[in-house]
Coordinates of N, CA and C in Angstrom, one line a residue:
M825 N 1.0 -1.7 -0.6 CA -0.5 -0.2 0.1 C 0.6 1.3 0.1
P826 N 1.0 2.3 -1.1 CA 1.6 3.2 -0.5 C 1.7 4.1 1.1
L827 N 0.0 3.1 1.0 CA 0.4 4.7 2.2 C 1.5 3.9 3.3
D828 N 1.6 3.4 3.4 CA 2.4 2.2 4.0 C 4.4 2.7 4.2
S829 N 4.7 3.5 2.6 CA 5.7 4.1 2.7 C 6.1 5.8 3.2
V830 N 5.7 5.7 4.1 CA 5.3 6.9 3.9 C 7.5 7.5 5.5
S831 N 7.0 8.5 5.7 CA 8.9 8.7 6.5 C 8.1 8.3 8.1
D832 N 8.8 8.9 8.1 CA 9.0 8.8 10.4 C 8.4 9.5 10.1
L833 N 7.6 10.0 12.0 CA 6.9 11.6 11.8 C 7.8 12.5 12.2
T834 N 7.7 13.3 11.7 CA 9.0 14.9 12.2 C 8.2 15.7 12.7
L835 N 8.0 16.0 14.3 CA 8.3 17.5 14.5 C 8.8 18.2 14.0
D836 N 8.1 19.9 13.8 CA 9.0 20.3 13.9 C 9.0 21.8 14.9
L837 N 10.5 21.4 16.2 CA 10.5 22.4 17.3 C 11.4 23.5 17.1
S838 N 12.3 23.4 15.4 CA 12.1 25.3 15.4 C 12.4 26.9 15.6
S839 N 10.7 26.4 14.9 CA 10.6 27.4 15.0 C 10.1 27.9 16.6
P840 N 10.2 29.6 17.6 CA 9.6 30.3 18.6 C 9.3 29.0 19.2
A841 N 9.2 29.9 21.1 CA 8.5 28.8 21.6 C 7.0 29.1 21.5
R842 N 7.2 30.6 21.0 CA 5.6 31.3 20.8 C 4.7 30.9 19.7
E843 N 4.9 29.8 18.3 CA 4.5 29.4 16.9 C 4.5 28.2 17.5
V844 N 3.1 27.8 17.0 CA 2.0 26.5 16.2 C 3.2 25.5 16.3
E845 N 2.3 24.0 17.1 CA 3.9 23.1 16.6 C 2.7 22.4 15.2
V846 N 3.2 22.0 14.2 CA 3.4 21.3 12.6 C 4.5 20.3 12.9
M847 N 3.0 19.1 13.1 CA 3.8 18.1 12.8 C 3.4 17.5 10.9
T848 N 4.5 17.2 10.6 CA 5.5 16.9 9.1 C 5.6 15.8 8.6
R849 N 4.5 15.1 7.2 CA 6.0 13.2 7.7 C 5.4 13.7 5.2
V850 N 5.7 12.6 5.3 CA 6.1 12.7 3.3 C 4.7 11.8 3.2
L851 N 3.9 10.9 2.4 CA 3.4 10.0 1.7 C 3.8 10.1 0.5
R852 N 3.3 9.1 -0.2 CA 3.7 8.6 -1.6 C 2.5 8.2 -2.2
L853 N 1.5 8.3 -2.2 CA -0.5 8.8 -3.2 C 0.3 7.7 -4.8
P854 N -1.6 7.5 -5.3 CA -0.2 6.8 -5.9 C -2.2 7.6 -7.0
T855 N -1.6 8.4 -7.3 CA -2.6 9.9 -8.1 C -1.8 11.5 -7.8
D856 N -2.1 12.1 -8.5 CA -1.9 12.9 -8.9 C -3.0 14.9 -7.9
S857 N -3.8 14.1 -7.8 CA -5.0 15.5 -7.1 C -4.5 15.1 -6.6
V858 N -5.0 16.4 -6.1 CA -4.5 17.3 -4.8 C -5.8 16.7 -3.5
R859 N -6.7 16.3 -4.7 CA -8.7 16.9 -4.1 C -8.7 14.5 -3.3
Q860 N -8.4 14.3 -4.9 CA -7.9 12.6 -4.3 C -7.0 12.1 -3.3
A861 N -6.3 12.7 -3.0 CA -5.2 12.6 -1.7 C -6.1 13.3 -1.1
R862 N -6.5 13.5 -0.3 CA -6.7 14.6 0.8 C -8.3 13.6 1.2
A863 N -9.4 12.9 0.1 CA -9.7 12.1 0.4 C -9.2 10.4 0.8
I864 N -8.3 10.1 0.3 CA -7.9 9.6 0.4 C -6.7 9.1 2.7
V865 N -5.8 10.2 2.5 CA -5.1 10.4 3.7 C -7.0 11.3 5.0
R866 N -8.4 11.2 4.6 CA -9.3 11.1 4.9 C -9.5 10.1 6.4
M867 N -9.7 8.8 4.8 CA -9.6 8.3 5.4 C -9.1 6.9 6.0
Q868 N -7.4 7.6 6.5 CA -6.7 6.5 6.7 C -6.0 7.9 7.7
L869 N -6.5 8.5 8.6 CA -6.7 10.6 9.0 C -6.4 8.8 10.2
D870 N -6.7 8.8 11.7 CA -6.7 7.5 12.1 C -5.3 6.9 12.4
R871 N -5.1 6.4 11.3 CA -3.0 5.3 12.0 C -2.0 7.0 11.5
L872 N -2.8 8.0 10.0 CA -1.4 8.8 10.5 C -1.0 9.7 11.2
S873 N -1.9 10.0 12.4 CA -1.9 11.3 12.9 C -2.0 10.6 14.9
P874 N -0.9 10.9 15.4 CA -0.4 11.1 17.0 C -2.0 11.1 17.8
L875 N -2.1 11.9 17.5 CA -3.9 12.8 17.8 C -5.0 12.0 17.6
P876 N -6.3 12.4 18.5 CA -7.1 12.6 18.2 C -7.9 13.3 16.6
V877 N -8.5 12.1 15.9 CA -9.3 12.9 14.3 C -9.2 14.0 14.7
D878 N -10.4 14.0 15.9 CA -11.0 15.8 16.2 C -10.1 16.3 16.5
L879 N -8.8 16.3 16.9 CA -8.3 17.2 17.7 C -7.5 18.4 16.3
I880 N -7.7 17.4 15.4 CA -6.5 18.2 14.9 C -7.1 18.7 13.0
V881 N -6.3 19.5 12.6 CA -6.8 19.8 11.5 C -5.3 19.3 10.1
F882 N -5.4 19.2 9.3 CA -4.9 18.6 8.0 C -4.5 19.5 7.0
D883 N -3.2 19.4 6.2 CA -3.5 19.8 4.7 C -2.6 19.3 4.3
L884 N -2.2 19.8 2.7 CA -1.6 18.3 2.0 C -0.8 19.4 1.2
V885 N 0.2 18.7 0.4 CA 1.1 20.4 0.0 C 2.0 18.9 -1.1
R886 N 1.2 19.5 -2.9 CA 2.2 18.4 -3.7 C 3.7 18.5 -3.9
L887 N 4.8 18.3 -3.6 CA 5.8 17.9 -4.0 C 5.9 17.6 -5.3
Q888 N 6.4 16.0 -5.2 CA 7.0 15.7 -6.9 C 6.1 14.1 -7.0
R889 N 6.7 14.4 -8.8 CA 5.7 13.0 -8.8 C 7.0 12.1 -9.6
A890 N 6.9 10.8 -9.2 CA 7.8 9.8 -10.5 C 7.1 8.7 -10.7
G891 N 6.6 8.3 -11.6 CA 6.1 7.1 -12.0 C 4.9 6.7 -11.6
G892 N 4.4 6.4 -11.1 CA 2.9 6.2 -11.0 C 2.6 6.7 -9.8
E893 N 3.7 7.6 -8.8 CA 2.8 7.6 -7.8 C 3.8 9.0 -6.7
T894 N 2.3 10.3 -6.5 CA 3.1 11.0 -5.9 C 3.4 11.8 -4.9
T895 N 4.4 12.8 -4.3 CA 5.1 12.4 -3.6 C 4.3 13.6 -2.4
F896 N 4.0 13.5 -1.8 CA 2.9 14.5 -0.9 C 3.8 15.0 0.3
A897 N 3.1 16.1 1.2 CA 3.9 16.7 2.5 C 2.2 16.3 3.1
L898 N 3.0 15.4 4.0 CA 1.6 15.8 5.2 C 1.5 17.6 6.5
G899 N 0.6 17.7 6.4 CA 1.2 19.0 7.6 C -0.3 18.7 8.4
I900 N 0.1 18.2 10.2 CA -1.6 17.4 10.8 C -1.3 18.6 11.9
L901 N -2.6 19.9 13.0 CA -1.9 20.6 13.7 C -2.8 20.7 13.8
R902 N -3.3 20.4 15.7 CA -3.8 20.4 16.6 C -4.3 21.5 16.6
R903 N -5.9 21.5 16.5 CA -6.9 23.0 16.3 C -6.5 23.5 17.3
S904 N -6.4 23.3 19.2 CA -6.7 24.2 19.6 C -5.5 25.1 19.2
A905 N -5.2 24.8 18.4 CA -3.7 26.2 18.3 C -4.4 27.0 17.9
L906 N -5.2 26.6 16.3 CA -5.8 27.8 15.7 C -6.8 28.7 16.7
L907 N -7.3 28.9 18.0 CA -8.2 29.3 18.9 C -6.4 30.4 19.7
E908 N -5.4 31.0 19.1 CA -5.0 31.7 19.8 C -5.3 33.2 19.0
P909 N -5.1 34.4 19.6 CA -5.1 35.7 19.5 C -4.8 35.4 18.1
A910 N -3.9 35.1 18.1 CA -2.9 36.1 16.2 C -3.8 35.5 15.7
F911 N -4.7 33.8 15.4 CA -5.3 33.5 14.6 C -6.9 34.0 14.5
A912 N -6.9 34.9 15.4 CA -8.8 34.7 15.5 C -9.1 35.1 14.8
N913 N -8.7 35.6 13.5 CA -9.5 37.1 12.6 C -8.8 36.0 10.9
R914 N -8.3 35.6 11.3 CA -7.8 34.3 9.7 C -8.3 33.5 9.6
R915 N -9.3 33.9 8.4 CA -9.8 32.6 7.8 C -9.2 31.3 8.1
I916 N -7.8 31.6 6.3 CA -6.7 30.2 7.0 C -5.6 30.9 7.5
V917 N -4.8 29.8 7.6 CA -3.4 29.8 8.9 C -2.9 29.7 7.9
A918 N -1.7 29.9 8.0 CA -0.3 29.1 6.4 C 1.0 29.2 7.8
L919 N 0.9 28.3 7.3 CA 2.7 28.0 8.3 C 3.9 27.5 7.9
A920 N 5.4 28.3 7.5 CA 5.9 28.2 5.8 C 6.7 26.1 7.4
R921 N 7.1 24.7 6.5 CA 8.1 24.0 7.6 C 8.4 23.3 6.7
S922 N 9.1 22.9 7.2 CA 10.0 21.8 5.6 C 10.0 20.6 6.8
A923 N 10.0 19.8 5.0 CA 9.7 18.7 4.7 C 10.3 17.6 3.6
D924 N 11.2 16.4 3.5 CA 11.2 16.5 2.7 C 12.4 16.5 2.1
G925 N 13.1 17.7 3.0 CA 13.9 18.9 2.4 C 13.7 20.3 1.6
A926 N 12.9 20.4 1.9 CA 12.2 21.4 1.1 C 10.6 22.4 1.5
E927 N 10.8 23.1 0.8 CA 10.3 23.9 1.8 C 8.9 24.8 1.8
V928 N 7.8 24.4 3.0 CA 6.9 24.4 1.8 C 5.7 25.2 3.1
V929 N 4.8 25.1 3.1 CA 3.7 26.0 3.0 C 2.1 25.1 3.4
F930 N 2.1 24.6 4.5 CA 0.3 24.6 4.6 C -0.5 25.4 5.5
R931 N -1.3 25.1 5.0 CA -3.2 25.9 5.0 C -3.8 25.6 5.8
F932 N -3.8 25.9 6.4 CA -5.2 25.2 7.6 C -6.6 26.2 7.7
R933 N -7.4 25.4 7.6 CA -8.4 26.6 7.4 C -9.4 26.5 9.5
N934 N -9.6 28.1 9.2 CA -9.9 28.3 10.9 C -11.7 28.5 10.8
A935 N -11.7 27.6 10.8 CA -13.4 27.7 11.4 C -14.5 28.6 12.3
S936 N -12.8 28.2 12.8 CA -13.2 29.9 14.0 C -13.4 30.9 14.1
A937 N -12.3 31.4 13.0 CA -11.5 32.4 12.2 C -13.1 33.8 12.5
V938 N -13.4 35.2 12.7 CA -14.4 35.7 12.4 C -13.3 37.6 12.0
D939 N -13.8 37.4 10.9 CA -12.9 39.1 10.1 C -13.0 39.4 10.6
D940 N -12.5 40.5 10.5 CA -12.2 42.0 10.2 C -13.4 42.5 10.9
R941 N -13.7 42.5 9.2 CA -15.1 43.5 8.5 C -16.2 43.2 9.3
E942 N -15.7 41.3 8.7 CA -17.7 41.0 10.9 C -16.8 41.5 11.6
T943 N -16.2 41.9 12.1 CA -16.5 42.4 13.3 C -16.8 44.0 13.4
R944 N -15.9 44.3 12.5 CA -17.2 46.1 12.4 C -18.0 45.9 11.6
W945 N -18.6 45.1 11.2 CA -20.1 45.7 11.3 C -20.6 44.8 12.3
L946 N -20.8 43.5 12.8 CA -20.8 43.3 13.8 C -21.0 44.8 14.2
A947 N -20.3 45.7 15.3 CA -19.8 47.2 15.2 C -20.7 47.7 15.5
H948 N -21.5 47.4 13.7 CA -22.7 49.3 13.9 C -23.8 48.6 14.0
A949 N -23.6 46.8 14.1 CA -25.2 46.3 13.3 C -26.0 46.8 14.8
P950 N -26.4 46.8 16.1 CA -26.9 47.6 17.1 C -28.0 49.4 15.2
K951 N -27.3 49.9 15.4 CA -27.6 51.6 14.7 C -27.8 50.3 13.1
A952 N -27.4 49.5 12.4 CA -28.1 49.2 11.3 C -29.1 48.9 11.4
A953 N -29.6 47.8 13.0 CA -30.9 47.2 13.2 C -31.8 48.6 13.4
A954 N -31.0 49.8 14.0 CA -32.2 50.9 14.8 C -32.7 51.0 13.4
V955 N -32.2 51.3 11.9 CA -32.4 52.2 10.9 C -33.5 51.4 10.3
A956 N -33.0 50.0 10.0 CA -33.8 48.4 9.3 C -34.8 48.2 9.6
L957 N -36.0 48.6 11.4 CA -36.6 48.9 12.2 C -37.1 50.4 11.8
G958 N -37.0 51.3 12.2 CA -37.1 53.2 11.5 C -37.5 53.0 9.8
L959 N -37.7 52.3 9.0 CA -38.0 52.2 7.9 C -39.2 51.0 7.6
T960 N -38.7 49.7 8.6 CA -40.0 49.4 8.4 C -41.1 49.6 8.9
A961 N -41.1 50.3 10.0 CA -42.1 51.1 11.0 C -42.8 51.7 9.9
V962 N -42.0 52.4 9.3 CA -42.0 54.0 7.7 C -43.4 52.9 6.8
L963 N -42.5 51.6 6.6 CA -43.4 51.4 5.8 C -44.4 50.9 5.5
L964 N -44.7 50.6 7.1 CA -46.0 49.8 8.1 C -47.3 50.3 8.0
A965 N -46.8 51.4 8.9 CA -47.6 52.7 8.1 C -48.0 53.2 6.9
G966 N -47.1 53.5 5.9 CA -47.6 53.8 5.1 C -48.3 52.7 4.2
Q967 N -48.2 51.5 4.7 CA -49.2 50.8 3.9 C -50.8 50.4 4.6
I968 N -50.3 50.4 6.1 CA -51.4 50.8 6.6 C -52.6 52.1 6.0
R969 N -51.1 53.6 6.0 CA -51.9 54.0 5.2 C -53.2 54.3 4.6
A970 N -52.9 53.4 3.6 CA -53.4 52.6 1.7 C -53.8 51.8 2.3
D971 N -54.3 50.8 2.6 CA -55.1 50.3 3.1 C -56.6 50.7 4.2
Q972 N -56.5 51.7 4.7 CA -57.7 52.4 5.1 C -57.8 53.0 4.3
W973 N -57.4 53.6 3.0 CA -57.6 54.8 2.2 C -58.6 54.4 1.5
R974 N -57.3 52.7 0.7 CA -58.5 52.3 -0.5 C -60.0 51.8 0.0
E975 N -59.8 51.0 2.1 CA -61.1 51.0 2.4 C -62.2 51.6 2.4
T976 N -61.9 53.4 2.3 CA -62.5 54.2 2.2 C -63.0 55.2 1.2
R977 N -62.5 54.9 -0.2 CA -62.6 55.3 -1.3 C -62.6 53.9 -2.1
L978 N -62.5 53.5 -2.3 CA -62.4 53.0 -2.7 C -64.1 52.0 -3.5
P979 N -65.5 51.6 -2.1 CA -66.3 52.1 -2.3 C -66.7 53.2 -2.7
A980 N -66.3 54.5 -2.9 CA -67.2 55.6 -2.8 C -66.2 55.8 -4.4
I981 N -65.6 55.5 -4.9 CA -65.5 54.9 -6.3 C -66.2 54.6 -7.5
A982 N -65.7 53.2 -6.4 CA -66.3 52.4 -7.0 C -68.2 53.5 -7.5
A983 N -69.3 53.3 -6.1 CA -70.6 54.2 -6.5 C -70.8 54.9 -8.2
E984 N -69.5 56.5 -7.9 CA -69.1 57.4 -8.7 C -69.4 56.8 -10.1
Q985 N -68.2 55.6 -10.8 CA -67.8 55.3 -11.7 C -69.6 54.5 -12.2
R986 N -70.6 54.4 -11.1 CA -71.8 52.7 -11.6 C -72.3 54.3 -12.0
I987 N -73.1 55.1 -10.7 CA -74.1 56.6 -11.3 C -73.5 57.5 -12.7
A988 N -71.9 57.7 -13.0 CA -71.5 57.9 -14.0 C -71.9 56.5 -15.6
A989 N -71.8 55.6 -15.1 CA -72.0 54.3 -16.7 C -73.3 54.7 -16.4
R990 N -74.1 54.2 -15.2 CA -75.9 54.8 -14.9 C -76.2 55.6 -16.4
A991 N -75.8 56.9 -16.4 CA -76.2 58.1 -17.2 C -75.3 58.4 -18.0
A992 N -74.8 57.7 -18.4 CA -74.0 57.4 -19.6 C -74.7 56.4 -20.8
R993 N -75.6 55.7 -19.9 CA -76.1 55.0 -20.7 C -77.7 54.9 -20.8
D994 N -77.4 55.6 -20.0 CA -80.3 56.8 -20.5 C -79.5 58.2 -21.6
V995 N -78.5 58.1 -20.8 CA -78.7 59.2 -22.5 C -78.2 58.4 -24.4
R996 N -77.8 57.3 -23.9 CA -77.4 56.4 -25.1 C -79.6 55.7 -26.0
D997 N -80.0 55.8 -24.6 CA -81.5 54.6 -24.4 C -81.6 56.6 -24.9
Q998 N -82.4 57.1 -24.4 CA -82.5 58.2 -25.0 C -82.3 59.4 -26.1
T999 N -80.9 59.1 -26.5 CA -80.7 59.0 -27.9 C -81.6 58.4 -28.1
A1000 N -81.2 56.7 -28.5 CA -81.3 56.3 -29.6 C -83.0 56.1 -29.8
A1001 N -84.3 56.1 -28.8 CA -85.1 56.4 -28.7 C -85.5 57.6 -29.1
L1002 N -85.2 58.8 -29.5 CA -85.4 59.8 -30.0 C -85.3 60.6 -31.4
T1003 N -84.1 59.4 -31.1 CA -83.9 58.5 -33.2 C -84.6 58.7 -33.9
D1004 N -85.5 57.0 -32.6 CA -86.7 56.0 -34.1 C -87.6 56.6 -34.1
W1005 N -87.8 56.9 -32.7 CA -88.8 58.0 -32.9 C -88.9 59.4 -34.3
R1006 N -87.9 60.2 -34.6 CA -87.9 61.0 -35.1 C -87.9 60.4 -36.8
S1007 N -87.6 59.0 -36.6 CA -87.4 58.3 -38.4 C -88.8 57.8 -38.7
L1008 N -89.7 57.4 -37.3 CA -91.2 56.3 -37.6 C -92.2 58.1 -38.4
D1009 N -91.7 59.0 -36.9 CA -92.9 60.5 -38.1 C -92.2 60.6 -38.9
R1010 N -90.5 60.7 -39.2 CA -90.8 61.9 -41.1 C -91.3 60.9 -41.7
S1011 N -91.1 59.8 -41.2 CA -92.2 58.4 -42.6 C -93.5 58.0 -42.7
D1012 N -94.3 59.1 -41.7 CA -95.1 59.1 -41.7 C -95.9 59.6 -43.3
A1013 N -96.5 59.0 -44.0 CA -96.7 59.7 -45.3 C -97.7 61.7 -45.0
A1014 N -98.8 61.7 -44.3 CA -99.6 62.5 -43.8 C -98.1 63.6 -43.0
T1015 N -97.3 63.1 -42.2 CA -96.9 64.6 -41.7 C -95.5 64.9 -42.8
R1016 N -95.0 63.8 -43.6 CA -94.0 64.4 -44.5 C -95.1 66.0 -45.7
L1017 N -96.2 65.1 -45.7 CA -96.6 65.7 -46.7 C -97.1 67.4 -46.1
L1018 N -97.2 67.2 -44.4 CA -97.8 68.7 -43.9 C -96.4 69.9 -43.6
C1019 N -95.1 68.6 -43.7 CA -93.7 69.8 -43.7 C -93.3 69.7 -45.7
I1020 N -93.5 69.4 -46.2 CA -93.1 70.5 -47.8 C -93.9 71.0 -48.0
A1021 N -95.5 70.7 -47.4 CA -96.0 71.6 -47.6 C -95.8 73.6 -47.0
S1022 N -95.5 73.1 -45.6 CA -95.4 74.3 -45.3 C -93.9 74.8 -45.7
K1023 N -92.7 74.4 -46.9 CA -92.0 74.6 -47.2 C -92.4 75.7 -48.7
I1024 N -93.8 74.6 -49.1 CA -94.0 75.4 -50.0 C -94.5 77.0 -50.1
T1025 N -94.9 77.1 -48.8 CA -95.3 78.3 -48.8 C -94.8 78.8 -47.6
A1026 N -93.8 78.6 -47.3 CA -92.8 79.4 -47.1 C -92.3 80.8 -47.5
G1027 N -92.1 80.5 -48.7 CA -91.4 82.5 -49.5 C -93.5 82.8 -50.2
D1028 N -94.3 81.9 -50.1 CA -95.3 82.3 -51.5 C -96.4 81.8 -50.5
R1029 N -97.6 82.4 -50.5 CA -98.7 81.8 -48.6 C -99.4 81.5 -49.8
S1030 N -99.4 82.0 -51.6 CA -101.1 81.9 -52.4 C -101.6 80.5 -52.7
P1031 N -102.7 79.9 -53.1 CA -102.3 79.1 -53.2 C -102.3 78.2 -54.9
L1032 N -101.6 76.5 -54.5 CA -101.1 76.6 -55.1 C -102.3 74.9 -56.3
A1033 N -102.6 75.0 -56.9 CA -103.3 74.2 -57.2 C -102.6 73.1 -57.7
L1034 N -102.4 72.1 -57.3 CA -102.2 70.7 -58.1 C -103.4 69.2 -58.8
A1035 N -103.0 69.1 -59.4 CA -103.6 68.0 -61.1 C -103.3 66.9 -59.9
G1036 N -102.0 66.2 -59.0 CA -102.4 64.9 -58.3 C -101.1 65.6 -57.4
A1037 N -101.3 63.8 -56.0 CA -100.4 64.4 -55.5 C -100.6 62.3 -55.1
A1038 N -99.1 61.9 -54.8 CA -99.3 60.6 -54.3 C -97.4 60.5 -52.9
S1039 N -97.6 59.9 -52.5 CA -97.0 59.7 -50.8 C -96.4 57.2 -51.2
D1040 N -95.3 57.6 -50.8 CA -94.9 56.3 -50.3 C -94.0 56.7 -49.2
A1041 N -93.4 55.0 -49.0 CA -92.8 54.6 -48.0 C -91.1 56.4 -48.8
S1042 N -90.1 55.9 -49.4 CA -89.5 56.7 -49.6 C -89.6 58.3 -50.9
Q1043 N -90.9 58.0 -51.3 CA -91.1 60.1 -51.5 C -92.3 60.1 -52.4
V1044 N -92.4 62.0 -52.2 CA -93.9 62.3 -52.3 C -93.7 62.8 -53.5
R1045 N -94.1 62.9 -54.2 CA -95.3 62.5 -56.1 C -96.3 64.0 -55.8
L1046 N -95.9 65.1 -56.4 CA -97.2 65.8 -56.8 C -96.9 66.4 -57.4
T1047 N -98.4 66.6 -58.6 CA -98.4 67.4 -59.7 C -98.6 68.8 -60.0
P1048 N -97.9 69.8 -60.2 CA -99.2 70.8 -60.2 C -99.7 70.7 -61.8
L1049 N -100.5 72.0 -61.6 CA -101.2 72.6 -63.1 C -100.9 72.5 -64.1
D1050 N -99.5 73.8 -63.6 CA -99.5 74.7 -64.8 C -97.3 74.9 -64.1
A1051 N -97.3 76.2 -65.1 CA -95.7 76.2 -64.7 C -95.2 76.7 -64.0
G1052 N -96.2 77.4 -63.3 CA -95.4 78.1 -62.4 C -96.0 76.9 -60.7
G1053 N -96.5 76.8 -60.6 CA -97.1 75.8 -59.3 C -95.5 74.9 -59.9
A1054 N -95.5 74.9 -60.8 CA -94.0 73.1 -61.2 C -92.4 73.9 -60.5
T1055 N -93.2 75.9 -60.7 CA -91.7 76.4 -59.8 C -91.5 76.5 -58.9
R1056 N -92.5 76.7 -58.0 CA -93.0 77.0 -56.6 C -91.9 75.6 -55.6
L1057 N -92.5 74.5 -56.2 CA -93.1 73.7 -56.0 C -91.2 72.7 -56.6
S1058 N -90.5 72.9 -57.4 CA -88.4 73.1 -57.9 C -88.1 73.8 -56.2
A1059 N -88.8 75.0 -55.6 CA -87.9 76.4 -55.5 C -88.6 75.1 -53.6
A1060 N -89.3 74.9 -53.5 CA -89.7 73.4 -52.0 C -88.9 73.4 -52.2
G1061 N -87.6 72.2 -53.5 CA -87.1 71.3 -52.8 C -86.9 70.1 -53.4
G1062 N -88.6 70.4 -54.3 CA -88.6 69.1 -55.4 C -87.6 69.1 -57.2
K1063 N -87.5 67.8 -57.7 CA -86.9 67.8 -59.1 C -88.1 67.6 -59.4
A1064 N -87.6 67.0 -61.1 CA -88.5 67.1 -61.6 C -88.7 65.7 -62.0
A1065 N -89.2 64.9 -61.9 CA -89.3 62.9 -62.3 C -89.1 63.1 -63.7
P1066 N -87.3 62.2 -63.5 CA -87.1 62.2 -64.9 C -87.9 60.8 -66.2
G1067 N -87.8 62.1 -67.2 CA -88.9 61.3 -68.9 C -90.8 61.9 -68.8
G1068 N -90.4 63.0 -68.1 CA -91.7 63.6 -67.8 C -92.8 63.7 -68.4
S1069 N -94.0 64.2 -68.6 CA -95.3 63.4 -68.8 C -95.6 63.1 -70.5
A1070 N -97.3 62.4 -70.0 CA -97.7 62.9 -71.7 C -97.6 64.0 -72.8
A1071 N -97.8 64.4 -73.8 CA -98.3 65.8 -74.6 C -99.5 66.5 -73.4
G1072 N -99.5 67.5 -73.6 CA -100.3 68.1 -73.4 C -100.5 68.6 -71.6
A1073 N -99.9 67.7 -70.3 CA -99.5 67.7 -69.4 C -98.9 68.4 -69.1
T1074 N -98.1 68.2 -67.7 CA -98.0 69.7 -66.6 C -96.5 67.7 -66.0
T1075 N -95.0 68.3 -66.3 CA -94.4 67.2 -65.3 C -94.6 67.0 -64.0
P1076 N -94.5 66.0 -63.3 CA -95.1 65.9 -61.4 C -93.8 66.2 -61.5
V1077 N -93.9 67.0 -59.8 CA -92.9 67.1 -59.2 C -92.0 66.0 -58.0
I1078 N -91.2 65.4 -57.3 CA -91.1 65.0 -56.3 C -89.7 64.5 -56.2
F1079 N -90.9 64.7 -54.7 CA -89.7 65.3 -53.2 C -89.1 64.0 -52.0
G1080 N -87.6 63.9 -52.3 CA -87.2 62.4 -51.5 C -86.8 62.6 -50.3
P1081 N -86.4 61.2 -50.1 CA -86.4 61.4 -48.9 C -86.1 62.5 -47.7
E1082 N -84.4 63.3 -48.5 CA -83.9 63.8 -48.0 C -84.6 64.7 -48.3
V1083 N -85.6 65.5 -48.6 CA -86.4 66.6 -48.3 C -87.8 66.2 -46.6
C1084 N -87.4 66.8 -45.8 CA -88.9 65.5 -45.1 C -88.5 64.5 -44.7
G1085 N -87.4 64.1 -44.8 CA -87.5 63.0 -44.7 C -87.2 61.4 -43.4

């Protein structure tokens, strides 16, 4: 097994007494991937570490590849060492050590670290919370006022709209009824004759002799006795009937629907 071919466990004691102690060893593993190497070491960590697994953190650094194996430097650090004040605000603790004659830098993840930015944000958290609470209160008050306005005004607006719609409908109905009434009134033959007679006598009230008169749904037909009567009828809006009449007879005059229609 590649994991068995490891160097003896060494402790780096060359650092000052105030510095943390990193335990190092060299491993030869059948992979060049650091991720795969970490997975292999994690499964064998209880054999590779002189301390209980729950009390340590570790890091791997790739050194060199030879044939089908890769040499890695394993660094093991007591978890309690990360609680030192010097590491309180460092997410990653980088420590340089010597492994297999090479200088390597192990990077241990400090899960308990609090970033300086987080500390600054936390210092302003009460003020930010007060501001957020004030804004929330203002928005809530505005929403309450809007709801009250809707509850008060919407029924009144709806009532006004119903009244306006009813008034518009009444006007349309009255206009339609008046138009129908006028249409029926003007289509009546007697009414049309009276209207045409008023137009004929508007400029000349002398009697007008007619040889005949006829009316239907589309026109009124009047036949004057002489040319003077034909002139008066034409002045009132009548038109000479197309084709004229028989010899010795006066041409009839026709009042279409455009006249008193």
